[in-house]
PDB file of C-alpha atoms in Angstrom:
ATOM      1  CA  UNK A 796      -5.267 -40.940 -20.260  1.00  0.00           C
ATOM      2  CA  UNK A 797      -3.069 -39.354 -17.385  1.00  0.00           C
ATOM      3  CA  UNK A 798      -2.328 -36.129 -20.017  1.00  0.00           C
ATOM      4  CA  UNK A 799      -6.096 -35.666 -21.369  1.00  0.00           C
ATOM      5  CA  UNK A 800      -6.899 -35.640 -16.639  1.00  0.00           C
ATOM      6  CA  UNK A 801      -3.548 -33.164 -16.650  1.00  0.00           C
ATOM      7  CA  UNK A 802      -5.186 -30.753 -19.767  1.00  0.00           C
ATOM      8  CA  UNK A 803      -8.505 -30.731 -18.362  1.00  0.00           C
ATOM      9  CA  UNK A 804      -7.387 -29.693 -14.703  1.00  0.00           C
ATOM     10  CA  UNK A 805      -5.571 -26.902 -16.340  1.00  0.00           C
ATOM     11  CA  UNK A 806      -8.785 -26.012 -18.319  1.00  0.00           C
ATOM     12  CA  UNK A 807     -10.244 -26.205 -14.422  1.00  0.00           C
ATOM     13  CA  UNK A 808      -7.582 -24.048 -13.441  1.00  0.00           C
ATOM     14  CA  UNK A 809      -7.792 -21.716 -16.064  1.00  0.00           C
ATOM     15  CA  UNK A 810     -11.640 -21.162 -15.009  1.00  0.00           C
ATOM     16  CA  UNK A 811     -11.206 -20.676 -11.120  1.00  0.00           C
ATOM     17  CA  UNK A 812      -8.539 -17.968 -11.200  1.00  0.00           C
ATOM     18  CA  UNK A 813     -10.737 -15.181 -13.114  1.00  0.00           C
ATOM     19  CA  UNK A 814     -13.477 -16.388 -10.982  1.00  0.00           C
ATOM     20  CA  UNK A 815     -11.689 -16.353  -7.974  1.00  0.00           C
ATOM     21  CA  UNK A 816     -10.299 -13.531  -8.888  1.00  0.00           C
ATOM     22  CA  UNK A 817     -13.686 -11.870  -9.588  1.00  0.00           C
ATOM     23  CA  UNK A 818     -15.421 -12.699  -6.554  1.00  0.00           C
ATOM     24  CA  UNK A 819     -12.202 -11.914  -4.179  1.00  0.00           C
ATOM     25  CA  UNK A 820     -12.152  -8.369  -5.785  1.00  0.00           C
ATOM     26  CA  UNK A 821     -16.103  -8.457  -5.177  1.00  0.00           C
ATOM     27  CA  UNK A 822     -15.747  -9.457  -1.280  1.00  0.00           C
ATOM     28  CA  UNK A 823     -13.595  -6.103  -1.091  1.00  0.00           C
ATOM     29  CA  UNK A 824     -15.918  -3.216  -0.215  1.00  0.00           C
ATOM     30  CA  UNK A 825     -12.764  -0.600  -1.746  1.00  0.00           C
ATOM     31  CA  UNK A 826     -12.118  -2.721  -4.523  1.00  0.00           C
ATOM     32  CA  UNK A 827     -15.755  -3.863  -5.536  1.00  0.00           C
ATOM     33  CA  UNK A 828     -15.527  -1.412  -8.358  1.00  0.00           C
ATOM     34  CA  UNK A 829     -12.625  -3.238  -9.546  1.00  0.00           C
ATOM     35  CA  UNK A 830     -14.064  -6.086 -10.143  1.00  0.00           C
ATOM     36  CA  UNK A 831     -13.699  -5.947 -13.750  1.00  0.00           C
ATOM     37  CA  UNK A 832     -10.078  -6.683 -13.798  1.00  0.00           C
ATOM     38  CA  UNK A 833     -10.897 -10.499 -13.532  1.00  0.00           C
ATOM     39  CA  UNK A 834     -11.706 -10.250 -17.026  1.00  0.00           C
ATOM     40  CA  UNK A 835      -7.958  -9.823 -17.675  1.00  0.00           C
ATOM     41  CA  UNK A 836      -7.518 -13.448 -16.837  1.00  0.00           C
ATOM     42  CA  UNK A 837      -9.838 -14.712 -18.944  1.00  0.00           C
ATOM     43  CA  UNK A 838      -7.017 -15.735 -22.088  1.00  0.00           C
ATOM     44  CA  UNK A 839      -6.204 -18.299 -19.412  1.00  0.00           C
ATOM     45  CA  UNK A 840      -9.686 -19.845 -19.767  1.00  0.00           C
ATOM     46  CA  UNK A 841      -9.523 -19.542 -23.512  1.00  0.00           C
ATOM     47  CA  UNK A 842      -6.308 -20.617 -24.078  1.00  0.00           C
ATOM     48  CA  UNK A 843      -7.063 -23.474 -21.904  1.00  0.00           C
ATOM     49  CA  UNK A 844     -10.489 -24.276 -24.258  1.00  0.00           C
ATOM     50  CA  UNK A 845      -7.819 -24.390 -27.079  1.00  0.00           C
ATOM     51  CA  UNK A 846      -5.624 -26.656 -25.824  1.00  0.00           C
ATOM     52  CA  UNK A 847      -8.600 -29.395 -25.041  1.00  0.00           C
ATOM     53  CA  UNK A 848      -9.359 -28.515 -29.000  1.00  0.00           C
ATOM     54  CA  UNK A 849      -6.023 -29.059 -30.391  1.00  0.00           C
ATOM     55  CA  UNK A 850      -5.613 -32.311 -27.531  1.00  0.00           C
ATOM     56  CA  UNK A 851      -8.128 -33.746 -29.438  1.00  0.00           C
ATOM     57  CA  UNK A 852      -6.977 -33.474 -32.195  1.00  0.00           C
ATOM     58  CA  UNK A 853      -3.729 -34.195 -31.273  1.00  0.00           C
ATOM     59  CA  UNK A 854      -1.818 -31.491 -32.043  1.00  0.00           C
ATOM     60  CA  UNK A 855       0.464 -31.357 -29.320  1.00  0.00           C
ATOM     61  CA  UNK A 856       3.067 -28.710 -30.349  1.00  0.00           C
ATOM     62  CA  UNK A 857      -0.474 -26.657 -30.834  1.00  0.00           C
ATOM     63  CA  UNK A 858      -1.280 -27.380 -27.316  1.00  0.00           C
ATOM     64  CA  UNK A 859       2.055 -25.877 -26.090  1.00  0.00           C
ATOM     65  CA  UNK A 860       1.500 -23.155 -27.895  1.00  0.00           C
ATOM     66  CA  UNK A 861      -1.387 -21.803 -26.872  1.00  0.00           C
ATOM     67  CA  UNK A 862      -1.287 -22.492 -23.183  1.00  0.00           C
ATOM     68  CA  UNK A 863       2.420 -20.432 -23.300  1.00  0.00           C
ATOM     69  CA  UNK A 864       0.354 -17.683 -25.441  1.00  0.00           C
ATOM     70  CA  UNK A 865      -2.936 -18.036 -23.340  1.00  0.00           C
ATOM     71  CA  UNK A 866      -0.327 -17.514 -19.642  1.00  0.00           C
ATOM     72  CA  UNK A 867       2.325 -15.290 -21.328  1.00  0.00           C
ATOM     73  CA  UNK A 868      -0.406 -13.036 -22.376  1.00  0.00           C
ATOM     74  CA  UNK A 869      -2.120 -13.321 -19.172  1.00  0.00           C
ATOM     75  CA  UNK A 870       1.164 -12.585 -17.039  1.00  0.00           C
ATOM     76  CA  UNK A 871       1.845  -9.315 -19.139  1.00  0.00           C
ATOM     77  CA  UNK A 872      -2.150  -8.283 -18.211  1.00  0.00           C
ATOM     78  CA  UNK A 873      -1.598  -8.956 -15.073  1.00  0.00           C
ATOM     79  CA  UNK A 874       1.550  -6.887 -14.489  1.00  0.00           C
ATOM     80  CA  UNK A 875       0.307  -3.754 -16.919  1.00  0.00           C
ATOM     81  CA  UNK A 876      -3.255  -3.596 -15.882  1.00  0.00           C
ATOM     82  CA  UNK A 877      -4.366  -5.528 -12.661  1.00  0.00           C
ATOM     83  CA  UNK A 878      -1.458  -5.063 -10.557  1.00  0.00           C
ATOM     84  CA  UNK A 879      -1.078  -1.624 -11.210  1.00  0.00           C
ATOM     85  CA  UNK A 880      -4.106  -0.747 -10.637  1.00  0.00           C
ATOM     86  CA  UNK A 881      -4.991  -2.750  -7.416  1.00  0.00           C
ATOM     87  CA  UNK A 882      -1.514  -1.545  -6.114  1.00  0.00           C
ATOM     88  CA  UNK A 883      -2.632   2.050  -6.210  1.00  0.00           C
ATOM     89  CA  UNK A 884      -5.721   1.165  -3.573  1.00  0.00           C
ATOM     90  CA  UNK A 885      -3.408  -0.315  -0.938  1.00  0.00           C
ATOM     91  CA  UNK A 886      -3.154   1.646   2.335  1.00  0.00           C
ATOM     92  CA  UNK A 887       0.374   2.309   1.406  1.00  0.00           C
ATOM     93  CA  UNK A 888       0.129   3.897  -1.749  1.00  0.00           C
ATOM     94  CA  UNK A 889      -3.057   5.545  -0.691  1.00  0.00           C
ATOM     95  CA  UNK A 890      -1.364   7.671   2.230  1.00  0.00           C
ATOM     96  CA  UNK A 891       2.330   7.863   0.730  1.00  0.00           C
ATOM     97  CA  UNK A 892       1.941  11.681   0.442  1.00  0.00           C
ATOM     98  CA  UNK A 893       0.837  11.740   3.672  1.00  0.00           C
ATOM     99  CA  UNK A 894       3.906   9.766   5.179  1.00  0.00           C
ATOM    100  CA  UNK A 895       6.526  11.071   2.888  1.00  0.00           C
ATOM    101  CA  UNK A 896       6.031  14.690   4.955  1.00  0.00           C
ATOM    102  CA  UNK A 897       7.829  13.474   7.989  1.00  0.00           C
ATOM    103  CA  UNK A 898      11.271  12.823   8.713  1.00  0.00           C
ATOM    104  CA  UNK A 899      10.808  10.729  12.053  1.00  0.00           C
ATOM    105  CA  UNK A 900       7.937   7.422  11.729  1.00  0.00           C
ATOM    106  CA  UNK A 901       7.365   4.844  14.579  1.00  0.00           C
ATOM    107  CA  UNK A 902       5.196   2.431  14.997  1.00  0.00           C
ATOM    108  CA  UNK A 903       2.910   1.286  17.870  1.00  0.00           C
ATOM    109  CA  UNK A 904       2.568  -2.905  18.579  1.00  0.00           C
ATOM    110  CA  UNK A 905       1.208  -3.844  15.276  1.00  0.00           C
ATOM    111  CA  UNK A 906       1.263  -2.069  11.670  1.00  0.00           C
ATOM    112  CA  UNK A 907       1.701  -3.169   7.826  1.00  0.00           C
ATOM    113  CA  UNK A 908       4.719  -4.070   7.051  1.00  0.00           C
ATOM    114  CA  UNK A 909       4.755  -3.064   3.646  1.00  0.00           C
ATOM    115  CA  UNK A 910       5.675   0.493   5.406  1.00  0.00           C
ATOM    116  CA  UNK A 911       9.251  -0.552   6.140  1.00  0.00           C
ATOM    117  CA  UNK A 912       9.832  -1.923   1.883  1.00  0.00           C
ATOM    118  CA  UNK A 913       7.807   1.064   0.903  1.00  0.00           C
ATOM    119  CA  UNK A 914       9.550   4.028   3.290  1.00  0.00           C
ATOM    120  CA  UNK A 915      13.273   2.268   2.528  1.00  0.00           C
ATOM    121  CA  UNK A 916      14.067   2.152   6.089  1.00  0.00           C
ATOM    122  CA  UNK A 917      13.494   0.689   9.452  1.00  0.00           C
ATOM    123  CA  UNK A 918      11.093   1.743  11.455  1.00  0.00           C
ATOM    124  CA  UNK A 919      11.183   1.280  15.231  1.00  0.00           C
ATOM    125  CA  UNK A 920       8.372  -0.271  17.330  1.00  0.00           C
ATOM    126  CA  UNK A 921       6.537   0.409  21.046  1.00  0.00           C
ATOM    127  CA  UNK A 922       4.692  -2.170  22.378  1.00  0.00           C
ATOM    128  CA  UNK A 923       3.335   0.338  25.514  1.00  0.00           C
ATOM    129  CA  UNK A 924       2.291   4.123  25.613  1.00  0.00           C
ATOM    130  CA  UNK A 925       4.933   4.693  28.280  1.00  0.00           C
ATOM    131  CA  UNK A 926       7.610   4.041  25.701  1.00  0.00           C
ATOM    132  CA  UNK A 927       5.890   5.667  23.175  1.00  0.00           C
ATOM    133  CA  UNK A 928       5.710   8.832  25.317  1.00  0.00           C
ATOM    134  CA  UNK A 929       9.085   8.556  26.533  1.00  0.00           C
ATOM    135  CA  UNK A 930      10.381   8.486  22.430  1.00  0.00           C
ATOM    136  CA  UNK A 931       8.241  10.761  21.622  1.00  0.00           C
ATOM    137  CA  UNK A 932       9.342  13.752  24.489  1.00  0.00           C
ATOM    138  CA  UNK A 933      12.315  13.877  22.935  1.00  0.00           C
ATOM    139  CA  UNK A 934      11.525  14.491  19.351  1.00  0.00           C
ATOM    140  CA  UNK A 935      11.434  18.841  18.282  1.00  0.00           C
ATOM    141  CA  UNK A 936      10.039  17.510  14.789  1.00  0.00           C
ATOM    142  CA  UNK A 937       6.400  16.064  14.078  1.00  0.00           C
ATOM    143  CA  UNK A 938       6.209  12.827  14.240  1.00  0.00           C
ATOM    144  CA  UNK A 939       4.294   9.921  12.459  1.00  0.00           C
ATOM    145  CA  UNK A 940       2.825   7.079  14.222  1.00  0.00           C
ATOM    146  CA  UNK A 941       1.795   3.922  12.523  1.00  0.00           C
ATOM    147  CA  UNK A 942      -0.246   1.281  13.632  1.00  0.00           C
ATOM    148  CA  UNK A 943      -3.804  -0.476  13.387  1.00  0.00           C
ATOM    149  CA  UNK A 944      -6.938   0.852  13.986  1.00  0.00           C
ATOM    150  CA  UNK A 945      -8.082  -0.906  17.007  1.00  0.00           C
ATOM    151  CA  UNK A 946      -5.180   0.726  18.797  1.00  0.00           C
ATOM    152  CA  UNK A 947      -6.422   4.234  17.685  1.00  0.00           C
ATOM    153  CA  UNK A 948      -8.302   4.739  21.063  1.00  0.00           C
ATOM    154  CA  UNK A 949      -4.817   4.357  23.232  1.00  0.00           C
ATOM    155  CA  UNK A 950      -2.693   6.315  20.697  1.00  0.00           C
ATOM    156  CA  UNK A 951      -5.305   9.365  20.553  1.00  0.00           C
ATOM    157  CA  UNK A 952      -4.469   9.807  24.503  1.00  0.00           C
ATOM    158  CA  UNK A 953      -1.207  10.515  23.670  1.00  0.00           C
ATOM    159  CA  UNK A 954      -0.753  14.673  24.033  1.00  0.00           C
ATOM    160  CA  UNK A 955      -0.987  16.003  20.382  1.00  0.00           C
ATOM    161  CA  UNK A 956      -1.889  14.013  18.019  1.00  0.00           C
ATOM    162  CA  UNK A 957      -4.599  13.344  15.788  1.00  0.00           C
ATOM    163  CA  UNK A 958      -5.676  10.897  13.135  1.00  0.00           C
ATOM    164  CA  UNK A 959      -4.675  11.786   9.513  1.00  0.00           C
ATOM    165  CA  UNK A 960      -5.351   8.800   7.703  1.00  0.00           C
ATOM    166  CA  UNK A 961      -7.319   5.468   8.330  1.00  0.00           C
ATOM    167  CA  UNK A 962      -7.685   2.351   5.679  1.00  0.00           C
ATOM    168  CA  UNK A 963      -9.065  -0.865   5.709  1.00  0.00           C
ATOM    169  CA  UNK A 964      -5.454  -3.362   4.848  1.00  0.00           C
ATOM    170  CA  UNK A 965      -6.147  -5.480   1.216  1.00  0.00           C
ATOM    171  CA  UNK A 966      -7.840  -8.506   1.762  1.00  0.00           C
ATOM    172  CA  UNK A 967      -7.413  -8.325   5.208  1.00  0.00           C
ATOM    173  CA  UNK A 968      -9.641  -7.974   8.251  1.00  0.00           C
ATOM    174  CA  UNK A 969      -7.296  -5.058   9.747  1.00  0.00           C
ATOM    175  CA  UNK A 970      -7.611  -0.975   9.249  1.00  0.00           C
ATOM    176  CA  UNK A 971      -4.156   1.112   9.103  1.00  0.00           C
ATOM    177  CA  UNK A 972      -4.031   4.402  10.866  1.00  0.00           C
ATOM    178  CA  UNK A 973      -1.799   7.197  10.736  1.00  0.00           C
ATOM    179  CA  UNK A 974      -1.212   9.368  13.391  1.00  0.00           C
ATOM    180  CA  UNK A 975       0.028  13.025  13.561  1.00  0.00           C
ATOM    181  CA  UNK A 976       1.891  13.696  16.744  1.00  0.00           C
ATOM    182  CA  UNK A 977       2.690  17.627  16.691  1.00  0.00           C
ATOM    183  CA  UNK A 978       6.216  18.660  18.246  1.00  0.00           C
ATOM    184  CA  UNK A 979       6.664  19.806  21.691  1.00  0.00           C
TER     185      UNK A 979
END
């Protein structure tokens, strides 16, 4: 009894994650149109229908079988088609040929940290303008300023600089901003 409650949660499972998937990808105004991808998961749901079939008739080396198929098979969609192509909409991937012009990047209190794995390096932070400034006087090549969009009002003060690049973050409720500062 406990395995037929184990097979059917999977079958559960197996349903929620393309639908989850679907309506997640839905809830994202950038990524609506990429809402199709859930269908990609759907050999979990089907393998998942199989195994109850071959349960039943028990066929339990059949079971095994198809849920590896139905989640192998999933796992190489996933990582050919979906990632991929949901990777390329980040903010990060979206601005990279914007960011990879500039030798010097900072950030200002809060930014995505997907910057630092993406750029290979450390980048350093300023939690005030007067900082900021200070770093910034001393710089004779353009500089890059990262950071969130609801700091975009304080950075644009700064002498200049203006805003080459703004993005709502993946499944998040924050924007990130880029910001040009010209040299002195």
């Amino acid at each position: 009894k406990i395995n037929t409650q184990i097979i059917y949660l999977l079958f559960f499972i197996s349903i929620c994650i393309p639908l989850g998937a679907f309506l997640a990808l839905e809830e994202q105004a950038q990524l609506k149109q990429y809402a199709y991808l859930a269908a990609f998961l759907l050999p979990l749901t089907i393998g998942s229908g199989i195994a109850i079939y071959f349960w039943h008739r028990r066929n339990k080396n059949a079971v095994i079988l198809s849920t590896t198929i139905a989640w192998g098979f999933t796992g190489i969609l996933f990582f050919s088609i979906i990632w991929p192509t949901l990777y390329a909409e980040n903010p990060i991937q979206k601005s990279r040929d914007t960011w990879k012009q500039y030798d010097r990047v900072v950030a200002y209190k809060q930014f995505n940290p997907a910057f630092v794995w993406s750029m290979g390096k450390t980048i350093p932070v300023y939690h005030d303008l007067t900082s900021l400034q200070n770093a910034l006087s001393n710089e004779k090549t353009k500089v890059l300023i990262l950071s969130r969009a609801r700091y975009a009002e304080e950075l644009l003060q700064l002498k200049k600089t203006t805003l080459v690049f703004e993005q709502q973050d993946l499944f998040e409720t924050s924007k990130t901003i880029l910001i040009d500062v010209q040299k002195n």
